[in-house]
Coordinates of N, CA and C in Angstrom, one line a residue:
X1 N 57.9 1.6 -45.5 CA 57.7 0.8 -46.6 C 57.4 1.7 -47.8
X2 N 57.9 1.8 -49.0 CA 58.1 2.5 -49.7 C 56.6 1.8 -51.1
X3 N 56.1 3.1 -51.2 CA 54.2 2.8 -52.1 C 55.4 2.4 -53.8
X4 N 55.1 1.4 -54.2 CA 55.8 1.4 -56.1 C 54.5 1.6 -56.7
X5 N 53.1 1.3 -56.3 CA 51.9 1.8 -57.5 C 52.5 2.6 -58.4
X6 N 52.2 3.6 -58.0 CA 52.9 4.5 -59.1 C 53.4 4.5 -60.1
X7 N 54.3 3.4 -59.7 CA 55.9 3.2 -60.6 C 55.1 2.2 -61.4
X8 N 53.6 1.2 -61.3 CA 53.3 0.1 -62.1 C 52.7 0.8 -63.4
X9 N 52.7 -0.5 -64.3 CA 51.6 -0.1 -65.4 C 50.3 -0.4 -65.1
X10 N 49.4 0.4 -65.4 CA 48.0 0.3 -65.1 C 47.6 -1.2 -65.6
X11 N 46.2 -1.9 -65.1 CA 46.3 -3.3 -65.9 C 44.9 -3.0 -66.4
X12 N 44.4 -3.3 -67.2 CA 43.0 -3.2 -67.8 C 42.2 -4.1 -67.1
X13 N 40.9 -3.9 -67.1 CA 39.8 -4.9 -66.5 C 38.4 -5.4 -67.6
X14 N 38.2 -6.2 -67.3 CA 36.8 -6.6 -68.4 C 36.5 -5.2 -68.7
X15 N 35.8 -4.6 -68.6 CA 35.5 -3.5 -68.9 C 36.0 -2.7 -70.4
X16 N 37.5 -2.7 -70.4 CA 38.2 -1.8 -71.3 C 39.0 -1.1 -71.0
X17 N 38.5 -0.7 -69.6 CA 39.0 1.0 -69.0 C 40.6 0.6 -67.9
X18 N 41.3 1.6 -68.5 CA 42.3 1.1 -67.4 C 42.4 1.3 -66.1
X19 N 42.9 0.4 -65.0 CA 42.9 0.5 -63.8 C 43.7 1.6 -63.3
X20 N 43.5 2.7 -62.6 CA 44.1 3.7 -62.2 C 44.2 3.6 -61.0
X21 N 43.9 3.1 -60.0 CA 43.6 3.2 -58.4 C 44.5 1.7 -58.3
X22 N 45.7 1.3 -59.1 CA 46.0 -0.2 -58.5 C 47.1 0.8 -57.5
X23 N 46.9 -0.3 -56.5 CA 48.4 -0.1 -55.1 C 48.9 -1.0 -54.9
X24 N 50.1 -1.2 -54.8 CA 50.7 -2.6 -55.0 C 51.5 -2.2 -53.5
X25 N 52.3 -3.0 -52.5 CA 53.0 -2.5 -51.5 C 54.1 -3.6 -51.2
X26 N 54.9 -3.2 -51.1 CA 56.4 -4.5 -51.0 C 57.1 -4.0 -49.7
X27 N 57.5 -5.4 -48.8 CA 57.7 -5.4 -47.7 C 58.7 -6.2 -47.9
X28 N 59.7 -6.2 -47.0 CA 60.6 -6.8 -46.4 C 60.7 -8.1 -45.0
X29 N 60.9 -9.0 -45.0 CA 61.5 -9.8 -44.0 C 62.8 -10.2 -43.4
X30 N 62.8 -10.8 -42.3 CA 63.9 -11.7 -42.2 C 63.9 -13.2 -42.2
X31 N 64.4 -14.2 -43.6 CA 64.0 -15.3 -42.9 C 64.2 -16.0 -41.9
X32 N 64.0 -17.2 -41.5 CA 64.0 -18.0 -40.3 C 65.5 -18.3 -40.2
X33 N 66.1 -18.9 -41.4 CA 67.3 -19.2 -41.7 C 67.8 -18.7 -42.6
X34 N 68.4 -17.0 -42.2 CA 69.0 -15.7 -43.0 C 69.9 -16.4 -43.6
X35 N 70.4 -16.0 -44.7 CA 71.7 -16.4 -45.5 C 72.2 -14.9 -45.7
X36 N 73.3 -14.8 -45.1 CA 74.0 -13.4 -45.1 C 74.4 -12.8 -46.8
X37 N 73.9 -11.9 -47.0 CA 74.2 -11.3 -48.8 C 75.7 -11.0 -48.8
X38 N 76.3 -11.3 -48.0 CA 78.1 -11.1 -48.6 C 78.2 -12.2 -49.3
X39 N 79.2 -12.1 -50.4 CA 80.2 -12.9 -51.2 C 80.4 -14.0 -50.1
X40 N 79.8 -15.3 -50.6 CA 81.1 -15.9 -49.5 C 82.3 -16.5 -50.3
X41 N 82.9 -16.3 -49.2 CA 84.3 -16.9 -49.7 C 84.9 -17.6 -49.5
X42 N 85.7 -18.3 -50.3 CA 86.4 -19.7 -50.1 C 87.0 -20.6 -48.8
X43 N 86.5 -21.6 -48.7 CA 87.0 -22.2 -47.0 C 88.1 -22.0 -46.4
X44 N 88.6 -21.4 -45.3 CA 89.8 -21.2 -44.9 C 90.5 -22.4 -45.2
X45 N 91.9 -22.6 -45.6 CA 92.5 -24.2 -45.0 C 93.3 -23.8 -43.2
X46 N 93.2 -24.8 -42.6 CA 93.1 -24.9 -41.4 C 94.4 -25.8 -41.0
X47 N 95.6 -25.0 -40.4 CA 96.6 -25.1 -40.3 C 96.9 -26.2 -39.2
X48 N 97.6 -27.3 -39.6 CA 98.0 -28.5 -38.8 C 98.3 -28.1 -37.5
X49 N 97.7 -28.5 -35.9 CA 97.8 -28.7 -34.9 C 99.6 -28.9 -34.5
X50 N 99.8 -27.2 -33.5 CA 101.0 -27.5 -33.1 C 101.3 -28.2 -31.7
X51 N 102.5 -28.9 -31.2 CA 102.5 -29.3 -30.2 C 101.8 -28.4 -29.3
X52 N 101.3 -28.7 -28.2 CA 100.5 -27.7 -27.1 C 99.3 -27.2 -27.7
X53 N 98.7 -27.4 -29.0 CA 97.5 -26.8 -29.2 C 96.5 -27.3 -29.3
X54 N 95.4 -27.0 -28.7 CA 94.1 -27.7 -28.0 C 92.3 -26.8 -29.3
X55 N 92.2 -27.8 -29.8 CA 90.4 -27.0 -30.3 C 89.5 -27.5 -28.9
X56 N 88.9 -25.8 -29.4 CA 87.8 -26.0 -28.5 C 86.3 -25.9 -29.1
X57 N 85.3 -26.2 -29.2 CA 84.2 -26.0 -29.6 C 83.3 -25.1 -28.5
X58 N 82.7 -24.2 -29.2 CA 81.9 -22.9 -28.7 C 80.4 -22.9 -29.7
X59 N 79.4 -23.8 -29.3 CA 78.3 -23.9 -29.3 C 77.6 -22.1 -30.3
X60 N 76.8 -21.9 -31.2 CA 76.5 -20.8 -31.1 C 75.2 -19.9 -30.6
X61 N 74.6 -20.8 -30.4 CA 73.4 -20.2 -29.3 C 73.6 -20.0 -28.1
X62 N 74.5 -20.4 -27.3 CA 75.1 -20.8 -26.1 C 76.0 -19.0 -25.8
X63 N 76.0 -19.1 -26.9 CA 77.5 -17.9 -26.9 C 76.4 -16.8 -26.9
X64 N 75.4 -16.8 -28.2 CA 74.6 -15.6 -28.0 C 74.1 -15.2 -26.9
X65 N 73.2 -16.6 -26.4 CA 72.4 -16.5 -24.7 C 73.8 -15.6 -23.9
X66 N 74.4 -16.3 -23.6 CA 76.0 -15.7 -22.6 C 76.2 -14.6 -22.7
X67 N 76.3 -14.1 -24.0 CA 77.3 -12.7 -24.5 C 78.6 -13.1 -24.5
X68 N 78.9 -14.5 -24.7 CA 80.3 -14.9 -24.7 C 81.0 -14.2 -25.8
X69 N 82.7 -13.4 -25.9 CA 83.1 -13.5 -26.4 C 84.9 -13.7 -26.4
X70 N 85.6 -13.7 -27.7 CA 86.2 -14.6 -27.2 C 87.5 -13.7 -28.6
X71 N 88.7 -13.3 -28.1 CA 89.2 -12.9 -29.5 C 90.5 -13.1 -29.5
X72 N 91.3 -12.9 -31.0 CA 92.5 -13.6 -30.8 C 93.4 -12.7 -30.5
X73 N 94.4 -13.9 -29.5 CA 95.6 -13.1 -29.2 C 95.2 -13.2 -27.2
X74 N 93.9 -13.2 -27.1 CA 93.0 -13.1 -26.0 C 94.0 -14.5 -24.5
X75 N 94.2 -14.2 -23.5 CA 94.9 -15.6 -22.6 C 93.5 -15.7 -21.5
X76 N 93.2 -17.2 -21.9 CA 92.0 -17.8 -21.1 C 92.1 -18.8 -20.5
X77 N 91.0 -19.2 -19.5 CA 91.5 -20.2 -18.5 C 89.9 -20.8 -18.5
X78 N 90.3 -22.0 -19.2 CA 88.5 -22.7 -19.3 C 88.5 -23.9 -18.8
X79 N 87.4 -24.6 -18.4 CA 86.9 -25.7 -18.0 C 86.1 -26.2 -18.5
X80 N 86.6 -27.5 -19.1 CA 85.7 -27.6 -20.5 C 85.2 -29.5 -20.3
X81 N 84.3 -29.6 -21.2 CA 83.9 -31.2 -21.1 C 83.8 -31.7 -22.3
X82 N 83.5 -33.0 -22.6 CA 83.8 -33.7 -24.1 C 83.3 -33.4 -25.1
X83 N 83.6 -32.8 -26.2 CA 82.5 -32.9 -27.3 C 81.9 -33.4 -27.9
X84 N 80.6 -33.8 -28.3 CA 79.6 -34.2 -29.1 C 80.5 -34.8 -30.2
X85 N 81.1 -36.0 -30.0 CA 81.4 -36.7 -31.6 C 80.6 -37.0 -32.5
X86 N 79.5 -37.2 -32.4 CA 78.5 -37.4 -33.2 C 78.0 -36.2 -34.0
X87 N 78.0 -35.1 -33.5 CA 78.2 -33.8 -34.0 C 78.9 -33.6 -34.8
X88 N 80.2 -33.3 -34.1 CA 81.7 -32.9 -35.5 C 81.4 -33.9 -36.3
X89 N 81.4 -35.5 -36.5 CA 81.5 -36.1 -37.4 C 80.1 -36.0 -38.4
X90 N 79.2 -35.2 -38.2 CA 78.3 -34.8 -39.0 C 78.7 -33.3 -39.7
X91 N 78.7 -32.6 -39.2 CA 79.3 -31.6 -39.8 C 80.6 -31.9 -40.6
X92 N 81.5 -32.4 -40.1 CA 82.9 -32.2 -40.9 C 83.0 -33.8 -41.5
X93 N 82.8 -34.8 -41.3 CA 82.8 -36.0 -42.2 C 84.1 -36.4 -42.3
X94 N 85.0 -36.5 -40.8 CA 86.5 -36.7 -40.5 C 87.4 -35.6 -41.3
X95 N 86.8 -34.1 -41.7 CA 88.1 -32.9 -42.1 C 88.4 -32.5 -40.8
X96 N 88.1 -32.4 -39.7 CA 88.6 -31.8 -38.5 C 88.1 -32.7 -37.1
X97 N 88.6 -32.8 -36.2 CA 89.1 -33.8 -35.3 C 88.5 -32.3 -34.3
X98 N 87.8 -32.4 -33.3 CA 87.5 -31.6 -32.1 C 87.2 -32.4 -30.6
X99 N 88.3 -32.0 -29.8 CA 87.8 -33.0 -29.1 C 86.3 -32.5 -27.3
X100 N 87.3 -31.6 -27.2 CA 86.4 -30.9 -26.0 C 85.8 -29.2 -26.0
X101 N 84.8 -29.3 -25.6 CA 83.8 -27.8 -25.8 C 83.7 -27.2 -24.6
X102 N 83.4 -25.8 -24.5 CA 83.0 -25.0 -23.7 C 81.5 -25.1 -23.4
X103 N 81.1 -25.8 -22.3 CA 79.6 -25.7 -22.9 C 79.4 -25.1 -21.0
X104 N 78.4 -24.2 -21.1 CA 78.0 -23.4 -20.1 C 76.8 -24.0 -19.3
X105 N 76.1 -24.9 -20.0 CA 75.1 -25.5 -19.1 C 75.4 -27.2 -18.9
X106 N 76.6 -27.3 -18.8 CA 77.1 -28.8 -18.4 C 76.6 -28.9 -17.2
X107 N 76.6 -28.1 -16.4 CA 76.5 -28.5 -14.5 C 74.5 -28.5 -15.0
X108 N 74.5 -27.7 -15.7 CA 72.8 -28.3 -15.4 C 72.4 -29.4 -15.6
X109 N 73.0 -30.5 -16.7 CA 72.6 -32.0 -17.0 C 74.1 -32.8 -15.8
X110 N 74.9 -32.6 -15.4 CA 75.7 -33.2 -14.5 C 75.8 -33.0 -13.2
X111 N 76.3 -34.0 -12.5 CA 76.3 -33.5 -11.1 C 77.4 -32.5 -11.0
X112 N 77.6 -31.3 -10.5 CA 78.3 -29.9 -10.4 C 80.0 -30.5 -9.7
X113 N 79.4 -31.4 -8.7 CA 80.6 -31.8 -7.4 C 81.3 -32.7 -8.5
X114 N 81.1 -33.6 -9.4 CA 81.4 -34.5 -10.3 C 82.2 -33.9 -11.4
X115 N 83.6 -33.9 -11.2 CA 84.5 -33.4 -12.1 C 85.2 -34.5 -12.9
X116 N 85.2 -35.3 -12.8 CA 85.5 -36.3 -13.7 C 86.0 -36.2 -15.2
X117 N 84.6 -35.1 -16.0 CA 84.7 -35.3 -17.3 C 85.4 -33.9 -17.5
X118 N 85.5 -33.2 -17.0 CA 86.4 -31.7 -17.0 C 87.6 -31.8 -17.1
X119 N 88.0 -31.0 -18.1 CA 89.6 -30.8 -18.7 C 89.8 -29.2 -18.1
X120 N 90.5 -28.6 -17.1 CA 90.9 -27.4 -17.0 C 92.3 -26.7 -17.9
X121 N 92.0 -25.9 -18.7 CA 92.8 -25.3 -20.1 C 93.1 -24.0 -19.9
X122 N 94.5 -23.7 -20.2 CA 94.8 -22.3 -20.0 C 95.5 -21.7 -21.3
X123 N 95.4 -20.8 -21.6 CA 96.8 -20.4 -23.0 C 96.1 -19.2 -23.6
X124 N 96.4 -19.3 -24.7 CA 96.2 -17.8 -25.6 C 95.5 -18.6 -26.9
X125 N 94.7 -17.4 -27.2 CA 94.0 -17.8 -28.6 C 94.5 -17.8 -30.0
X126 N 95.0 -19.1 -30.3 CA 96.0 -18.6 -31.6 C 95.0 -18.7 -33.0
X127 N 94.2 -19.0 -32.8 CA 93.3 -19.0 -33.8 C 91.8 -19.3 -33.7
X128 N 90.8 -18.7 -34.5 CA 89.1 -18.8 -33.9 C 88.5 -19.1 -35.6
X129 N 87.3 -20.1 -35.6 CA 87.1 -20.4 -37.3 C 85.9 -20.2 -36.9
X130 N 85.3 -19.4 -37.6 CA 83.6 -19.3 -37.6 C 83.0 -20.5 -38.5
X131 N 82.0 -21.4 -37.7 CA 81.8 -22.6 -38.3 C 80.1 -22.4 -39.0
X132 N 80.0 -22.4 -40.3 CA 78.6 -22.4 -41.2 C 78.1 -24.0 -41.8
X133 N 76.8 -24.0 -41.6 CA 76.2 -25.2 -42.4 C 75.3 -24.8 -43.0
X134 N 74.9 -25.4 -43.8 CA 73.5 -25.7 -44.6 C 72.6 -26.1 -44.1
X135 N 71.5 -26.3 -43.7 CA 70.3 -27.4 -43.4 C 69.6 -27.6 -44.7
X136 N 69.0 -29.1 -44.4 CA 68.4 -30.1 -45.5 C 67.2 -30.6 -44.8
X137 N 66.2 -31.0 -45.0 CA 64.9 -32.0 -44.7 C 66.0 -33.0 -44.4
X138 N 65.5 -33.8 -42.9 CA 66.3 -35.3 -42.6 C 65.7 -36.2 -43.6
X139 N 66.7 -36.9 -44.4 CA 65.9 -38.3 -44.9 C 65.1 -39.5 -44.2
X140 N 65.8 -39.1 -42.9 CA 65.7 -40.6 -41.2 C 63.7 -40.4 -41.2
X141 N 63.5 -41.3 -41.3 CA 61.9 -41.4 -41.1 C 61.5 -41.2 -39.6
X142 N 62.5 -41.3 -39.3 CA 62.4 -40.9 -37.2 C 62.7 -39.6 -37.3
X143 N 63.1 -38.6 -37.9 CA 63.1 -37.5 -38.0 C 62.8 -36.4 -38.9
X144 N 61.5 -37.2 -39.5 CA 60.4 -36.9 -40.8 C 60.2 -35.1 -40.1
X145 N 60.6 -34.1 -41.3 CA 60.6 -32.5 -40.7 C 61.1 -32.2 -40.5
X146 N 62.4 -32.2 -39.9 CA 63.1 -32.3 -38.9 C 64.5 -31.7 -40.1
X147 N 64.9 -30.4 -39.8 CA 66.0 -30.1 -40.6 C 67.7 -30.3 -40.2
X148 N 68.5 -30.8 -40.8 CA 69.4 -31.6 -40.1 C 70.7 -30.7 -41.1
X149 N 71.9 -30.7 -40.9 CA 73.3 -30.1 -40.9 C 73.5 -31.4 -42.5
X150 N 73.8 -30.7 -43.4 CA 74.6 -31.3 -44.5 C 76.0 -32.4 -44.1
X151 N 75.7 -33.3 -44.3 CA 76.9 -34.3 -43.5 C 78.3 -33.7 -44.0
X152 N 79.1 -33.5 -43.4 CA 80.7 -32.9 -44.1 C 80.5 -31.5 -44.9
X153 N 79.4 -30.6 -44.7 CA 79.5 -29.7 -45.1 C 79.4 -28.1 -44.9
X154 N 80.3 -28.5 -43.4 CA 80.6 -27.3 -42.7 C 81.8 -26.4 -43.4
X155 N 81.5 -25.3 -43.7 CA 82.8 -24.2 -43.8 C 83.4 -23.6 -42.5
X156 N 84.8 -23.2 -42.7 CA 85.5 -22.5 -41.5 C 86.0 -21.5 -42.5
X157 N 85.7 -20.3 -41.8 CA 86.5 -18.8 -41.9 C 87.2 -18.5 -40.9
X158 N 88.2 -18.2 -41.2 CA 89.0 -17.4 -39.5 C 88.7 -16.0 -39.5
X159 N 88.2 -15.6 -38.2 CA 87.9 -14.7 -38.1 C 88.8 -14.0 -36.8
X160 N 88.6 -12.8 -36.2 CA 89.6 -12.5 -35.5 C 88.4 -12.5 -34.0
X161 N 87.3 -12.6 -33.9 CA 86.5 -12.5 -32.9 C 85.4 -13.0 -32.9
X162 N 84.7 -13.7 -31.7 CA 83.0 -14.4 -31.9 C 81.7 -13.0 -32.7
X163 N 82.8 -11.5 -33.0 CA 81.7 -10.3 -32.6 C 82.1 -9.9 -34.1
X164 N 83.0 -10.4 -35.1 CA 83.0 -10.3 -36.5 C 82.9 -11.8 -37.2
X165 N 81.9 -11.4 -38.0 CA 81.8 -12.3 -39.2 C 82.0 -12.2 -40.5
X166 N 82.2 -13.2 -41.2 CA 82.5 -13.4 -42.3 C 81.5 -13.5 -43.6
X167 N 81.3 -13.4 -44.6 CA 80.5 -13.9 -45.5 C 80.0 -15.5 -45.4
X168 N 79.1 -16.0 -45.2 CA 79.4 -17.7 -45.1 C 77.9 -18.2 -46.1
X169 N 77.9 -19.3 -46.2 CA 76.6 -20.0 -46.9 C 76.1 -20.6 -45.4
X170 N 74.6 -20.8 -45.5 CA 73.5 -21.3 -44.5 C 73.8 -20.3 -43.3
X171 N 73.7 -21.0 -41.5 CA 73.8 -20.1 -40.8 C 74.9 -20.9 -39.8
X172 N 75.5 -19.8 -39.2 CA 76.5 -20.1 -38.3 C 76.3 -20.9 -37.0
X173 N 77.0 -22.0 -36.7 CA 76.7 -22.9 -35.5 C 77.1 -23.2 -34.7
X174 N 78.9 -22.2 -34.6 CA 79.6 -21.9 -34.0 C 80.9 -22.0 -34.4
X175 N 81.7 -21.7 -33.4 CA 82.9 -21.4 -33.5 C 84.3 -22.4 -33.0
X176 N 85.3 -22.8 -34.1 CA 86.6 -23.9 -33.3 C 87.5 -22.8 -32.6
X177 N 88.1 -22.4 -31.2 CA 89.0 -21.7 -31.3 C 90.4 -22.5 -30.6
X178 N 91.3 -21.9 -31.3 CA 92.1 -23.4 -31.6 C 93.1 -22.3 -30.2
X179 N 93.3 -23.1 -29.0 CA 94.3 -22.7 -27.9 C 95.8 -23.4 -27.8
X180 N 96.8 -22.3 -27.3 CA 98.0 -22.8 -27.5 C 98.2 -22.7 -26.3
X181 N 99.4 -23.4 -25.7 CA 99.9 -23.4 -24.2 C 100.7 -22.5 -24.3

């Protein structure tokens, strides 16, 4: 931590006499909800769905816990379950359509033997969008404190990997990565 006294102007006290012994000391944090100091930059547009191409949603705490990563060009073979509509359509407000996610602790809320809701997916990664929100105080009185995702106000960057990021506004929530057959 670096002393600036020094660098201050002395301040006077009742007295008359100026203060010579002021120490002032400036520290650094991180906040709770970092906002990255890059430029960010403008939303990617997000190239229309070709035949055989499947989004997948990649959670991003899920990915950190894991060490999941995931990069383009990359050929994968996932087993995946429905995603959270109520989600995307909070974040994106009908700009992007997602239907099924990678989620790693499915078998812990489902029965494991119970494949039913499992979609098994194979192909190459033709594209990965690092997904940022904002949070806001909920207005919902059932969720008085409770900080909630800007309705439709997710950005996508394409990025080439879960392990490079982009400049974004608010904090990252995860990732679309869009698979081809």
């Amino acid at each position: 931590m670096k002393d600036l006294g020094s660098q201050l102007t002395p301040v006077s006290n009742k007295e008359g006499k100026r203060a010579t012994d002021v120490r002032v000391r400036y520290g650094t944090y991180d906040s709770i909800d970092r906002v990255d100091a890059e430029e960010v930059e403008p939303e990617d547009i997000v190239p229309s769905q070709e035949s055989g191409d499947t989004d997948v949603w990649f959670t991003e705490w899920q990915v950190a816990e894991d060490g999941l990563d995931v990069a383009l060009d990359q050929h994968v073979d996932w087993s995946l379950v429905p995603m959270n509509q109520d989600w995307v359509s909070r974040l994106f407000a009908g700009r992007r359509a997602v239907s099924l996610q990678l989620d790693t602790y499915a078998d812990a809320v489902r029965d494991p033997s119970d494949r039913s809701d499992r979609t098994q997916l194979s192909g190459r990664v033709a594209r990965i969008d690092q997904i940022s929100v904002r949070y806001h105080p909920s207005k919902d009185p059932e969720e008085r404190g409770v900080r909630v995702p800007e309705t439709g106000g997710a950005m996508q960057h394409s990025v080439l990997s879960f392990r490079q990021s982009r400049g974004h506004h608010g904090k990252v929530v995860g990732w679309i990565v869009r698979l081809r057959k």
